[in-house]
């Protein structure tokens, strides 16, 4: 009798899992995709705002130079052009790694972080030619930056928000290190950290781990007092 009850219970459990598990997974995937889309829209909006600002400044500079020219103030015009040239260097990309696609991904995230009042300290060198897919590498950097920004925005005191990025070649491997401040104690299940996002999907962390595994790399996550760091090494 006991065996029959157990067998029936197992059958019911399997039926429940078969019916509801796909729906649960689909819901998590939907939440994850929605989260990605929201971040992408936020980055595009940030870039659009910057472009509008530069367009406004450009119009102002043209008017000022035309005024100097009409007044015949050539020396003043020359000084203004020199100052403008210096100013334009500060508008240039924050980071030049040596790899155009990685530059785009990294600078987009850094710009967005600064808009969220997060101090960013970054140094990055990436070879132009890699045996690692640039798509995979961009995804990894984007994921690390998104997680870091997510943690920082939970800190009410903006002075304590910071992200440090270091990417370089170390002992024949691509070394990626991202450290950020955290406000709350991070949750773990066993040796794995759990997502801090509201939907709690953790798909970003899973994707990151899978890419590291794909290239037979190494990943290490550590948290100390008010700080979280991720260290990745990928063989070149």
C-alpha positions as MATLAB code, in Angstrom:
seq = 'XXXXXXXXXXXXXXXXXXXXXXXXXXXXXXXXXXXXXXXXXXXXXXXXXXXXXXXXXXXXXXXXXXXXXXXXXXXXXXXXXXXXXXXXXXXXXXXXXXXXXXXXXXXXXXXXXXXXXXXXXXXXXXXXXXXXXXXXXXXXXXXXXXXXXXXXXXXXXXXXXXXXXXXXXXXXXXXXXXXXXXXXXXXXXXXXXXXXXXXXXXXXXXXXXXXXXXXXXXXXXXXXXXXXXXXXXXXX';
ca = [
       0.000    0.000    0.000;
       2.825    2.362    0.922;
       4.604    1.599   -2.352;
       1.436    2.405   -4.300;
       1.011    5.741   -2.491;
       4.649    6.663   -3.165;
       4.316    5.667   -6.816;
       1.162    7.737   -7.248;
       2.832   10.704   -5.524;
       5.825   10.465   -7.868;
       3.557   10.297  -10.918;
       1.600   13.364   -9.733;
       4.840   15.223   -9.057;
       6.166   14.411  -12.533;
       2.904   15.591  -14.117;
       3.035   18.850  -12.148;
       6.653   19.421  -13.143;
       5.913   18.652  -16.789;
       2.991   21.093  -16.856;
       4.307   23.985  -14.761;
       8.086   23.825  -15.135;
       8.148   25.031  -18.780;
       5.839   27.911  -17.836;
       8.119   28.866  -14.948;
      11.213   28.770  -17.169;
       9.433   30.775  -19.890;
       8.484   33.389  -17.303;
      12.080   33.690  -16.094;
      13.337   33.990  -19.676;
      10.712   36.647  -20.360;
      11.805   38.614  -17.283;
      15.450   38.298  -18.307;
      14.788   39.485  -21.867;
      12.678   42.362  -20.563;
      15.514   43.351  -18.248;
      18.002   43.309  -21.148;
      15.689   45.434  -23.293;
      15.209   47.940  -20.487;
      18.966   48.303  -20.035;
      19.513   48.681  -23.770;
      16.844   51.406  -23.972;
      18.433   53.184  -21.027;
      21.845   53.144  -22.731;
      20.388   54.394  -26.028;
      18.514   57.167  -24.198;
      21.714   58.164  -22.417;
      23.649   58.304  -25.715;
      20.812   60.296  -27.311;
      20.882   62.842  -24.460;
      24.642   63.232  -24.842;
      24.304   63.715  -28.604;
      21.685   66.421  -28.106;
      23.985   68.149  -25.624;
      26.907   68.075  -28.060;
      24.659   69.393  -30.850;
      23.605   72.328  -28.660;
      27.242   73.093  -27.752;
      28.324   72.781  -31.395;
      25.744   75.393  -32.445;
      26.949   77.719  -29.693;
      30.592   77.341  -30.749;
      29.752   78.110  -34.397;
      27.950   81.309  -33.400;
      30.841   82.426  -31.197;
      33.455   81.809  -33.918;
      31.357   83.633  -36.522;
      31.130   86.604  -34.176;
      34.923   86.713  -33.705;
      35.380   86.449  -37.482;
      32.931   89.262  -38.252;
      34.676   91.502  -35.713;
      38.053   90.655  -37.176;
      39.348   89.295  -33.882;
      41.604   86.662  -35.384;
      43.743   86.175  -32.272;
      40.677   85.665  -30.092;
      39.287   83.238  -32.663;
      42.552   81.294  -32.690;
      42.586   81.110  -28.865;
      38.965   79.965  -28.874;
      39.757   77.218  -31.391;
      42.677   76.047  -29.252;
      40.447   75.879  -26.165;
      37.776   74.067  -28.153;
      40.347   71.542  -29.352;
      41.360   70.817  -25.747;
      37.727   70.490  -24.719;
      36.978   68.013  -27.515;
      39.645   65.648  -26.187;
      37.607   65.310  -22.981;
      34.533   64.354  -25.046;
      36.496   61.504  -26.649;
      35.942   57.932  -25.511;
      36.787   57.307  -21.887;
      38.606   54.052  -22.625;
      40.534   52.922  -25.718;
      41.336   49.261  -25.236;
      42.667   48.633  -28.734;
      39.521   46.707  -29.703;
      36.732   48.823  -31.236;
      33.781   46.615  -30.282;
      34.961   46.263  -26.693;
      35.504   50.036  -26.550;
      31.887   50.592  -27.559;
      30.532   48.156  -24.965;
      32.753   49.390  -22.141;
      32.379   53.119  -22.768;
      28.617   52.829  -23.092;
      28.438   51.208  -19.643;
      30.893   53.673  -18.080;
      28.890   56.616  -19.410;
      25.687   55.152  -17.991;
      27.360   54.478  -14.624;
      28.482   58.096  -14.355;
      24.939   59.233  -15.105;
      23.852   57.169  -12.085;
      26.396   59.093   -9.980;
      28.786   56.136   -9.744;
      32.501   56.905   -9.717;
      34.334   54.772  -12.265;
      38.038   54.031  -12.361;
      38.945   52.042  -15.459;
      42.046   50.759  -17.203;
      41.730   48.309  -20.067;
      43.942   46.784  -22.734;
      42.495   44.242  -25.163;
      44.338   42.745  -28.156;
      42.891   43.568  -31.577;
      42.868   39.887  -32.479;
      41.408   37.390  -30.028;
      40.566   33.716  -30.045;
      37.609   34.759  -27.901;
      34.436   35.882  -29.611;
      34.012   39.658  -29.320;
      30.302   39.039  -28.802;
      31.046   36.778  -25.835;
      33.561   39.244  -24.437;
      31.170   42.184  -24.842;
      28.457   40.176  -23.110;
      30.790   39.390  -20.219;
      31.878   42.995  -19.750;
      28.302   44.233  -20.102;
      27.054   41.687  -17.582;
      29.772   42.534  -15.062;
      29.073   46.261  -15.411;
      25.310   45.806  -15.163;
      25.675   43.796  -11.960;
      28.098   46.357  -10.523;
      25.758   49.249  -11.327;
      22.800   47.342   -9.884;
      24.651   46.948   -6.585;
      25.832   50.555   -6.520;
      22.388   52.043   -7.123;
      21.144   50.278   -3.973;
      23.510   52.471   -1.944;
      21.699   55.636   -0.828;
      24.905   57.549   -0.086;
      26.123   58.384   -3.606;
      29.608   59.240   -2.310;
      30.115   55.549   -1.545;
      29.242   54.343   -5.039;
      32.201   53.214   -7.107;
      33.264   50.711   -9.775;
      36.856   49.754  -10.598;
      37.663   47.962  -13.855;
      40.964   46.457  -14.865;
      41.479   44.460  -18.087;
      44.911   43.386  -19.307;
      47.039   40.472  -20.506;
      48.474   38.513  -17.600;
      50.665   35.424  -18.070;
      49.281   34.733  -21.527;
      45.678   35.108  -20.399;
      43.068   37.826  -20.690;
      42.549   39.107  -17.166;
      39.284   40.866  -16.261;
      38.722   42.358  -12.824;
      35.672   44.345  -11.718;
      35.165   45.613   -8.182;
      32.210   47.602   -6.905;
      30.767   48.914   -3.685;
      27.728   47.189   -2.199;
      25.136   48.373    0.279;
      23.596   45.162    1.571;
      25.004   41.766    2.466;
      24.986   39.581   -0.627;
      22.959   36.387   -0.581;
      24.518   33.036   -1.404;
      23.271   29.524   -1.994;
      26.164   27.237   -1.283;
      29.158   28.709   -3.101;
      27.057   30.619   -5.629;
      25.934   34.229   -5.312;
      22.290   35.004   -5.959;
      21.043   37.786   -8.201;
      20.154   41.081   -6.514;
      17.576   41.885   -9.194;
      13.905   41.998   -8.364;
      13.000   39.112  -10.695;
      15.836   37.054   -9.223;
      16.362   35.130  -12.456;
      20.165   35.082  -12.210;
      20.375   34.243  -15.943;
      23.085   36.863  -16.401;
      25.317   35.117  -13.863;
      24.619   31.757  -15.493;
      25.499   33.081  -18.957;
      28.703   34.571  -17.604;
      29.722   31.276  -15.996;
      28.908   29.373  -19.189;
      31.090   31.630  -21.340;
      34.017   31.269  -18.926;
      33.544   27.499  -19.034;
      33.316   27.591  -22.844;
      36.845   29.024  -23.070;
      38.191   26.828  -20.252;
      38.729   29.906  -18.142;
      38.634   30.735  -14.473;
      36.152   32.871  -12.524;
      36.271   33.876   -8.901;
      33.778   35.996   -6.987;
      34.507   37.458   -3.568;
      32.740   39.781   -1.189;
      34.250   41.662    1.710;
      32.992   44.539    3.838;
      30.982   46.806    1.504;
      32.837   45.496   -1.577;
      32.225   42.824   -4.213;
      34.751   41.702   -6.829;
      34.758   39.377   -9.835;
      37.981   38.038  -11.299;
      38.091   36.247  -14.659;
      41.008   34.711  -16.563;
      40.601   33.435  -20.134;
      43.428   31.580  -21.938;
      44.681   33.281  -25.095;
];
